[in-house]
Every structure is written in C-alpha cells, then in structure tokens.
PDB file of C-alpha atoms and ligand atoms in Angstrom:
ATOM      1  CA  MET G  60     227.606 -68.001 -70.179  1.00 83.00           C
ATOM      2  CA  TYR G  61     229.363 -70.173 -67.661  1.00 89.00           C
ATOM      3  CA  CYS G  62     227.914 -70.047 -64.159  1.00 92.00           C
ATOM      4  CA  SER G  63     230.355 -68.272 -61.783  1.00 90.00           C
ATOM      5  CA  LYS G  64     229.544 -70.750 -58.964  1.00 93.00           C
ATOM      6  CA  CYS G  65     229.490 -74.208 -60.730  1.00 95.00           C
ATOM      7  CA  GLY G  66     230.658 -73.617 -64.189  1.00 91.00           C
ATOM      8  CA  VAL G  67     227.632 -75.033 -65.882  1.00 92.00           C
ATOM      9  CA  LEU G  68     226.851 -73.446 -69.263  1.00 92.00           C
ATOM     10  CA  GLU G  69     223.096 -73.599 -69.260  1.00 94.00           C
ATOM     11  CA  ASP G  70     220.861 -71.049 -67.601  1.00 95.00           C
ATOM     12  CA  LYS G  71     217.324 -69.915 -67.904  1.00 95.00           C
ATOM     13  CA  VAL G  72     215.977 -66.394 -68.016  1.00 95.00           C
ATOM     14  CA  ILE G  73     213.554 -65.741 -65.133  1.00 95.00           C
ATOM     15  CA  ASP G  74     212.986 -62.033 -65.739  1.00 94.00           C
ATOM     16  CA  SER G  75     213.646 -59.604 -68.470  1.00 93.00           C
ATOM     17  CA  ARG G  76     213.069 -55.789 -68.456  1.00 90.00           C
ATOM     18  CA  PRO G  77     214.541 -52.587 -69.848  1.00 87.00           C
ATOM     19  CA  ALA G  78     217.256 -51.101 -67.740  1.00 80.00           C
ATOM     20  CA  LYS G  79     216.525 -47.652 -66.338  1.00 75.00           C
ATOM     21  CA  ASP G  80     218.342 -45.673 -69.180  1.00 72.00           C
ATOM     22  CA  GLY G  81     216.257 -47.611 -71.892  1.00 76.00           C
ATOM     23  CA  ARG G  82     219.479 -48.583 -73.784  1.00 77.00           C
ATOM     24  CA  SER G  83     219.837 -51.998 -72.496  1.00 85.00           C
ATOM     25  CA  ILE G  84     217.750 -55.039 -71.368  1.00 89.00           C
ATOM     26  CA  ARG G  85     218.370 -56.381 -67.805  1.00 90.00           C
ATOM     27  CA  ARG G  86     217.945 -60.166 -67.502  1.00 93.00           C
ATOM     28  CA  ARG G  87     217.686 -61.990 -64.484  1.00 95.00           C
ATOM     29  CA  ARG G  88     219.054 -65.621 -64.986  1.00 95.00           C
ATOM     30  CA  GLU G  89     219.176 -68.769 -63.062  1.00 96.00           C
ATOM     31  CA  CYS G  90     221.781 -71.453 -63.421  1.00 96.00           C
ATOM     32  CA  ILE G  91     220.365 -74.779 -64.487  1.00 95.00           C
ATOM     33  CA  GLY G  92     223.042 -76.693 -62.547  1.00 95.00           C
ATOM     34  CA  CYS G  93     222.995 -75.014 -59.082  1.00 97.00           C
ATOM     35  CA  GLY G  94     220.266 -72.446 -59.189  1.00 96.00           C
ATOM     36  CA  PHE G  95     222.541 -69.515 -58.686  1.00 96.00           C
ATOM     37  CA  ARG G  96     220.796 -66.364 -59.726  1.00 95.00           C
ATOM     38  CA  TYR G  97     222.626 -63.459 -61.568  1.00 94.00           C
ATOM     39  CA  THR G  98     221.816 -60.440 -63.804  1.00 92.00           C
ATOM     40  CA  THR G  99     223.101 -59.734 -67.377  1.00 90.00           C
ATOM     41  CA  TYR G 100     222.674 -56.734 -69.409  1.00 86.00           C
ATOM     42  CA  GLU G 101     222.080 -56.869 -73.210  1.00 86.00           C
ATOM     43  CA  GLN G 102     222.829 -53.945 -75.446  1.00 80.00           C
ATOM     44  CA  ILE G 103     222.769 -53.242 -79.118  1.00 73.00           C
ATOM     45  CA  GLU G 104     226.125 -53.633 -80.554  1.00 65.00           C
ATOM     46  CA  VAL G 105     227.465 -50.426 -81.945  1.00 65.00           C
ATOM     47  CA  VAL G 106     229.022 -51.321 -85.335  1.00 70.00           C
ATOM     48  CA  GLU G 107     232.006 -49.386 -86.080  1.00 84.00           C
ATOM     49  CA  LEU G 108     233.614 -50.017 -89.365  1.00 90.00           C
ATOM     50  CA  ARG G 109     237.260 -49.042 -89.816  1.00 92.00           C
ATOM     51  CA  VAL G 110     239.489 -48.248 -92.696  1.00 90.00           C
ATOM     52  CA  LEU G 111     242.966 -49.781 -92.928  1.00 88.00           C
ATOM     53  CA  LYS G 112     245.081 -47.164 -94.600  1.00 83.00           C
ATOM     54  CA  ARG G 113     247.996 -47.854 -96.915  1.00 77.00           C
ATOM     55  CA  ASP G 114     250.435 -46.837 -94.371  1.00 83.00           C
ATOM     56  CA  GLY G 115     249.008 -49.380 -91.862  1.00 85.00           C
ATOM     57  CA  ARG G 116     247.078 -47.101 -89.663  1.00 89.00           C
ATOM     58  CA  SER G 117     243.387 -47.550 -89.215  1.00 89.00           C
ATOM     59  CA  GLU G 118     240.694 -45.018 -88.623  1.00 89.00           C
ATOM     60  CA  ALA G 119     236.950 -45.046 -88.216  1.00 89.00           C
ATOM     61  CA  LEU G 120     234.996 -45.298 -91.383  1.00 89.00           C
ATOM     62  CA  ASP G 121     233.131 -42.053 -91.743  1.00 86.00           C
ATOM     63  CA  LEU G 122     230.055 -41.791 -94.009  1.00 87.00           C
ATOM     64  CA  GLN G 123     230.684 -38.040 -94.320  1.00 86.00           C
ATOM     65  CA  LYS G 124     234.213 -38.556 -95.667  1.00 88.00           C
ATOM     66  CA  ILE G 125     232.884 -40.876 -98.360  1.00 90.00           C
ATOM     67  CA  VAL G 126     230.173 -38.225 -99.213  1.00 91.00           C
ATOM     68  CA  SER G 127     232.684 -35.349 -99.378  1.00 89.00           C
ATOM     69  CA  GLY G 128     234.970 -37.390-101.597  1.00 89.00           C
ATOM     70  CA  MET G 129     232.083 -38.116-103.983  1.00 92.00           C
ATOM     71  CA  VAL G 130     230.809 -34.523-103.834  1.00 93.00           C
ATOM     72  CA  LYS G 131     234.255 -33.414-104.910  1.00 90.00           C
ATOM     73  CA  ALA G 132     234.331 -35.790-107.830  1.00 91.00           C
ATOM     74  CA  CYS G 133     230.851 -34.703-108.907  1.00 94.00           C
ATOM     75  CA  GLU G 134     231.644 -31.011-108.859  1.00 92.00           C
ATOM     76  CA  LYS G 135     229.623 -29.245-111.646  1.00 93.00           C
ATOM     77  CA  ARG G 136     228.215 -32.538-112.659  1.00 94.00           C
ATOM     78  CA  PRO G 137     224.435 -33.185-112.863  1.00 95.00           C
ATOM     79  CA  VAL G 138     224.367 -35.407-109.735  1.00 94.00           C
ATOM     80  CA  SER G 139     222.420 -34.224-106.662  1.00 93.00           C
ATOM     81  CA  LEU G 140     223.697 -34.381-103.084  1.00 92.00           C
ATOM     82  CA  GLU G 141     220.749 -36.732-102.354  1.00 91.00           C
ATOM     83  CA  ARG G 142     221.797 -39.328-104.874  1.00 93.00           C
ATOM     84  CA  ILE G 143     225.531 -39.120-103.602  1.00 94.00           C
ATOM     85  CA  GLU G 144     224.306 -39.590-100.064  1.00 90.00           C
ATOM     86  CA  GLU G 145     222.062 -42.471-100.993  1.00 91.00           C
ATOM     87  CA  ALA G 146     224.951 -44.163-102.816  1.00 94.00           C
ATOM     88  CA  ALA G 147     227.314 -43.582 -99.859  1.00 92.00           C
ATOM     89  CA  ARG G 148     224.768 -45.088 -97.536  1.00 89.00           C
ATOM     90  CA  GLU G 149     224.423 -48.096 -99.801  1.00 91.00           C
ATOM     91  CA  ILE G 150     228.225 -48.557 -99.702  1.00 92.00           C
ATOM     92  CA  LEU G 151     228.238 -48.449 -95.849  1.00 89.00           C
ATOM     93  CA  SER G 152     225.306 -50.939 -95.569  1.00 87.00           C
ATOM     94  CA  SER G 153     226.914 -53.239 -98.006  1.00 90.00           C
ATOM     95  CA  LEU G 154     230.047 -53.262 -95.822  1.00 90.00           C
ATOM     96  CA  GLU G 155     228.081 -53.564 -92.591  1.00 86.00           C
ATOM     97  CA  ALA G 156     226.252 -56.582 -94.089  1.00 86.00           C
ATOM     98  CA  GLY G 157     229.427 -58.716 -93.789  1.00 84.00           C
ATOM     99  CA  LEU G 158     231.385 -60.029 -90.749  1.00 84.00           C
ATOM    100  CA  GLU G 159     234.375 -57.918 -91.574  1.00 87.00           C
ATOM    101  CA  ARG G 160     234.706 -54.680 -89.465  1.00 88.00           C
ATOM    102  CA  GLU G 161     237.910 -53.482 -91.109  1.00 92.00           C
ATOM    103  CA  PHE G 162     238.449 -52.818 -94.709  1.00 91.00           C
ATOM    104  CA  PRO G 163     241.646 -51.847 -96.604  1.00 88.00           C
ATOM    105  CA  SER G 164     241.174 -48.439 -98.173  1.00 84.00           C
ATOM    106  CA  ARG G 165     241.329 -49.841-101.609  1.00 81.00           C
ATOM    107  CA  ILE G 166     238.124 -51.884-101.062  1.00 85.00           C
ATOM    108  CA  ILE G 167     236.321 -48.668-100.092  1.00 87.00           C
ATOM    109  CA  GLY G 168     237.828 -46.814-102.969  1.00 86.00           C
ATOM    110  CA  ALA G 169     236.724 -49.586-105.317  1.00 87.00           C
ATOM    111  CA  LYS G 170     233.160 -49.282-104.076  1.00 91.00           C
ATOM    112  CA  VAL G 171     233.098 -45.578-104.417  1.00 92.00           C
ATOM    113  CA  MET G 172     234.391 -45.977-107.956  1.00 90.00           C
ATOM    114  CA  GLU G 173     231.664 -48.493-108.688  1.00 91.00           C
ATOM    115  CA  ALA G 174     229.061 -46.155-107.362  1.00 95.00           C
ATOM    116  CA  LEU G 175     230.382 -43.161-109.184  1.00 94.00           C
ATOM    117  CA  HIS G 176     230.553 -45.154-112.367  1.00 93.00           C
ATOM    118  CA  ALA G 177     226.821 -45.670-112.127  1.00 94.00           C
ATOM    119  CA  LEU G 178     226.189 -42.053-111.311  1.00 95.00           C
ATOM    120  CA  ASP G 179     228.413 -40.051-113.692  1.00 94.00           C
ATOM    121  CA  GLU G 180     231.148 -40.960-116.053  1.00 91.00           C
ATOM    122  CA  ILE G 181     233.159 -37.826-115.493  1.00 92.00           C
ATOM    123  CA  ALA G 182     232.954 -38.052-111.863  1.00 93.00           C
ATOM    124  CA  TYR G 183     234.145 -41.523-111.887  1.00 91.00           C
ATOM    125  CA  VAL G 184     237.275 -40.779-114.050  1.00 89.00           C
ATOM    126  CA  ARG G 185     238.093 -37.781-111.715  1.00 88.00           C
ATOM    127  CA  TYR G 186     237.785 -39.963-108.609  1.00 88.00           C
ATOM    128  CA  ALA G 187     239.709 -42.786-110.076  1.00 84.00           C
ATOM    129  CA  SER G 188     242.565 -40.449-111.089  1.00 81.00           C
ATOM    130  CA  VAL G 189     242.861 -38.817-107.703  1.00 77.00           C
ATOM    131  CA  TYR G 190     242.261 -42.173-105.920  1.00 71.00           C
ATOM    132  CA  ARG G 191     245.067 -44.058-107.794  1.00 67.00           C
ATOM    133  CA  GLN G 192     247.253 -41.041-107.389  1.00 62.00           C
ATOM    134  CA  PHE G 193     248.580 -41.745-110.867  1.00 46.00           C
ATOM    135  CA  GLU G 194     250.637 -44.607-109.326  1.00 51.00           C
ATOM    136  CA  ASP G 195     250.253 -46.519-112.366  1.00 53.00           C
ATOM    137  CA  ILE G 196     249.541 -44.315-115.278  1.00 52.00           C
ATOM    138  CA  GLY G 197     249.046 -47.205-117.578  1.00 56.00           C
ATOM    139  CA  GLU G 198     246.325 -48.610-115.419  1.00 58.00           C
ATOM    140  CA  PHE G 199     244.619 -45.181-115.341  1.00 54.00           C
ATOM    141  CA  ILE G 200     244.667 -44.989-119.135  1.00 58.00           C
ATOM    142  CA  ASP G 201     243.280 -48.557-119.256  1.00 61.00           C
ATOM    143  CA  GLU G 202     240.387 -47.322-117.133  1.00 58.00           C
ATOM    144  CA  ILE G 203     239.654 -44.360-119.355  1.00 58.00           C
ATOM    145  CA  HIS G 204     239.559 -46.775-122.409  1.00 60.00           C
ATOM    146  CA  LEU G 205     237.362 -49.175-120.578  1.00 61.00           C
ATOM    147  CA  LEU G 206     234.780 -46.352-120.066  1.00 57.00           C
ATOM    148  CA  GLY G 207     234.180 -46.407-123.802  1.00 55.00           C
ATOM    149  CA  THR G 208     233.058 -50.110-123.751  1.00 56.00           C
ATOM    150  CA  ARG G 209     231.528 -50.061-120.268  1.00 51.00           C
ATOM    151  CA  ALA G 210     229.485 -46.847-120.441  1.00 47.00           C
ATOM    152  CA  LYS G 211     225.823 -47.435-119.990  1.00 47.00           C
ATOM    153  CA  PRO G 212     223.641 -45.084-122.106  1.00 46.00           C
ATOM    154  CA  SER G 213     221.267 -44.343-119.159  1.00 44.00           C
ATOM    155  CA  THR G 214     223.976 -42.991-117.033  1.00 44.00           C
ATOM    156  CA  LEU G 215     225.021 -40.525-119.695  1.00 44.00           C
ATOM    157  CA  GLN G 216     221.547 -38.956-120.052  1.00 42.00           C
ATOM    158  CA  PRO G 217     220.816 -35.745-118.130  1.00 44.00           C
ATOM    159  CA  GLU G 218     218.770 -36.197-115.107  1.00 44.00           C
ATOM    160  CA  LEU G 219     215.284 -35.352-116.168  1.00 46.00           C
ATOM    161  CA  PHE G 220     213.522 -36.331-113.002  1.00 44.00           C
ATOM    162  CA  THR G 221     215.658 -34.607-110.366  1.00 44.00           C
ATOM    163  CA  PRO G 222     213.290 -32.978-107.909  1.00 46.00           C
TER     164      PRO G 222
HETATM  165 ZN1  LIG U 474     225.629 -72.918 -61.303  1.00 88.48          ZN
END
C-alpha cells in the first residue's frame, strides 16, 4: 500500500489485533519512508461465485439450486440426499479453487452432469435431456448411446451401504 504522505510502498506492521466485532484484524502500520502511522483492516474475502446465463445476465451461484436440480433428476432413484449434497459441494469447491469468479451456465451444467453420471445413469440422462432443452436432439441421442460404452458397473449397482 502506498503511503498517503510520501508515496513509499513499504511499511511495517507495528501492532496487530482483532477488531471489536471479531470479523477483521486491525493493523497499525508505519511507513518505512517517512514514519507516518496509519491503520488498516483485514477481512476474509467473501467468495461469491456467479453464473453467467445464456441470455447474458449473471446471478449468484447458489448451492441449493444445484442441489434441487440434482434432486429432481434423481427422483425415485436410489441416490440419497446426502450423496447429492456432497456432490454439489464438491462441484462448488472445485469452482472456488480456481481464480475465476464467474462461470457460464454450461460449465456448471457440465459439472452437474459429470457428477450425476457417477451417481446414477438414469438421473444423468434425465438431467442431460432437460439441461440441453433438446436444442440438439442428435447430440442428446449421442449422449444416450455413449452411456452404453461409458457406463461403469459400480454405478449401476444398488446402494448396499446407504445408512
Ligand atoms: Zn510515508
């Protein structure tokens, strides 16, 4: 941070303590150049991810929305809510891990499809069909055909160990 008195970039922290509300750290700093003392506050950056929709609008990425979309796809399928929530949280943290803060909806959709593919084949096809809105019926049929070759035996077995 540039010193507001002399413009020098370097400073040293002379005191550091939690602010009254406990949500930030208050730091007393001294400019290396001129000795001017000032205070800074440090807070945890609230990471808000956003979805860029097809029509160009963007909205906050909501974990609950991802979960409800997946729940809908998994209706009457042997997939527990816990597993869906866990998969949704994994999607979210994989997105948070990068530097990007805004994602085209197709990226989110692709991640959800990937997660559903691992959870339940039927749910995956359902989601894929709704998600693509039958924009390209050929592509949708390709996807169904691909299932035959991509299906992993383990994901087709009933859940024996659900609590
Ligand atoms: Zn200074």
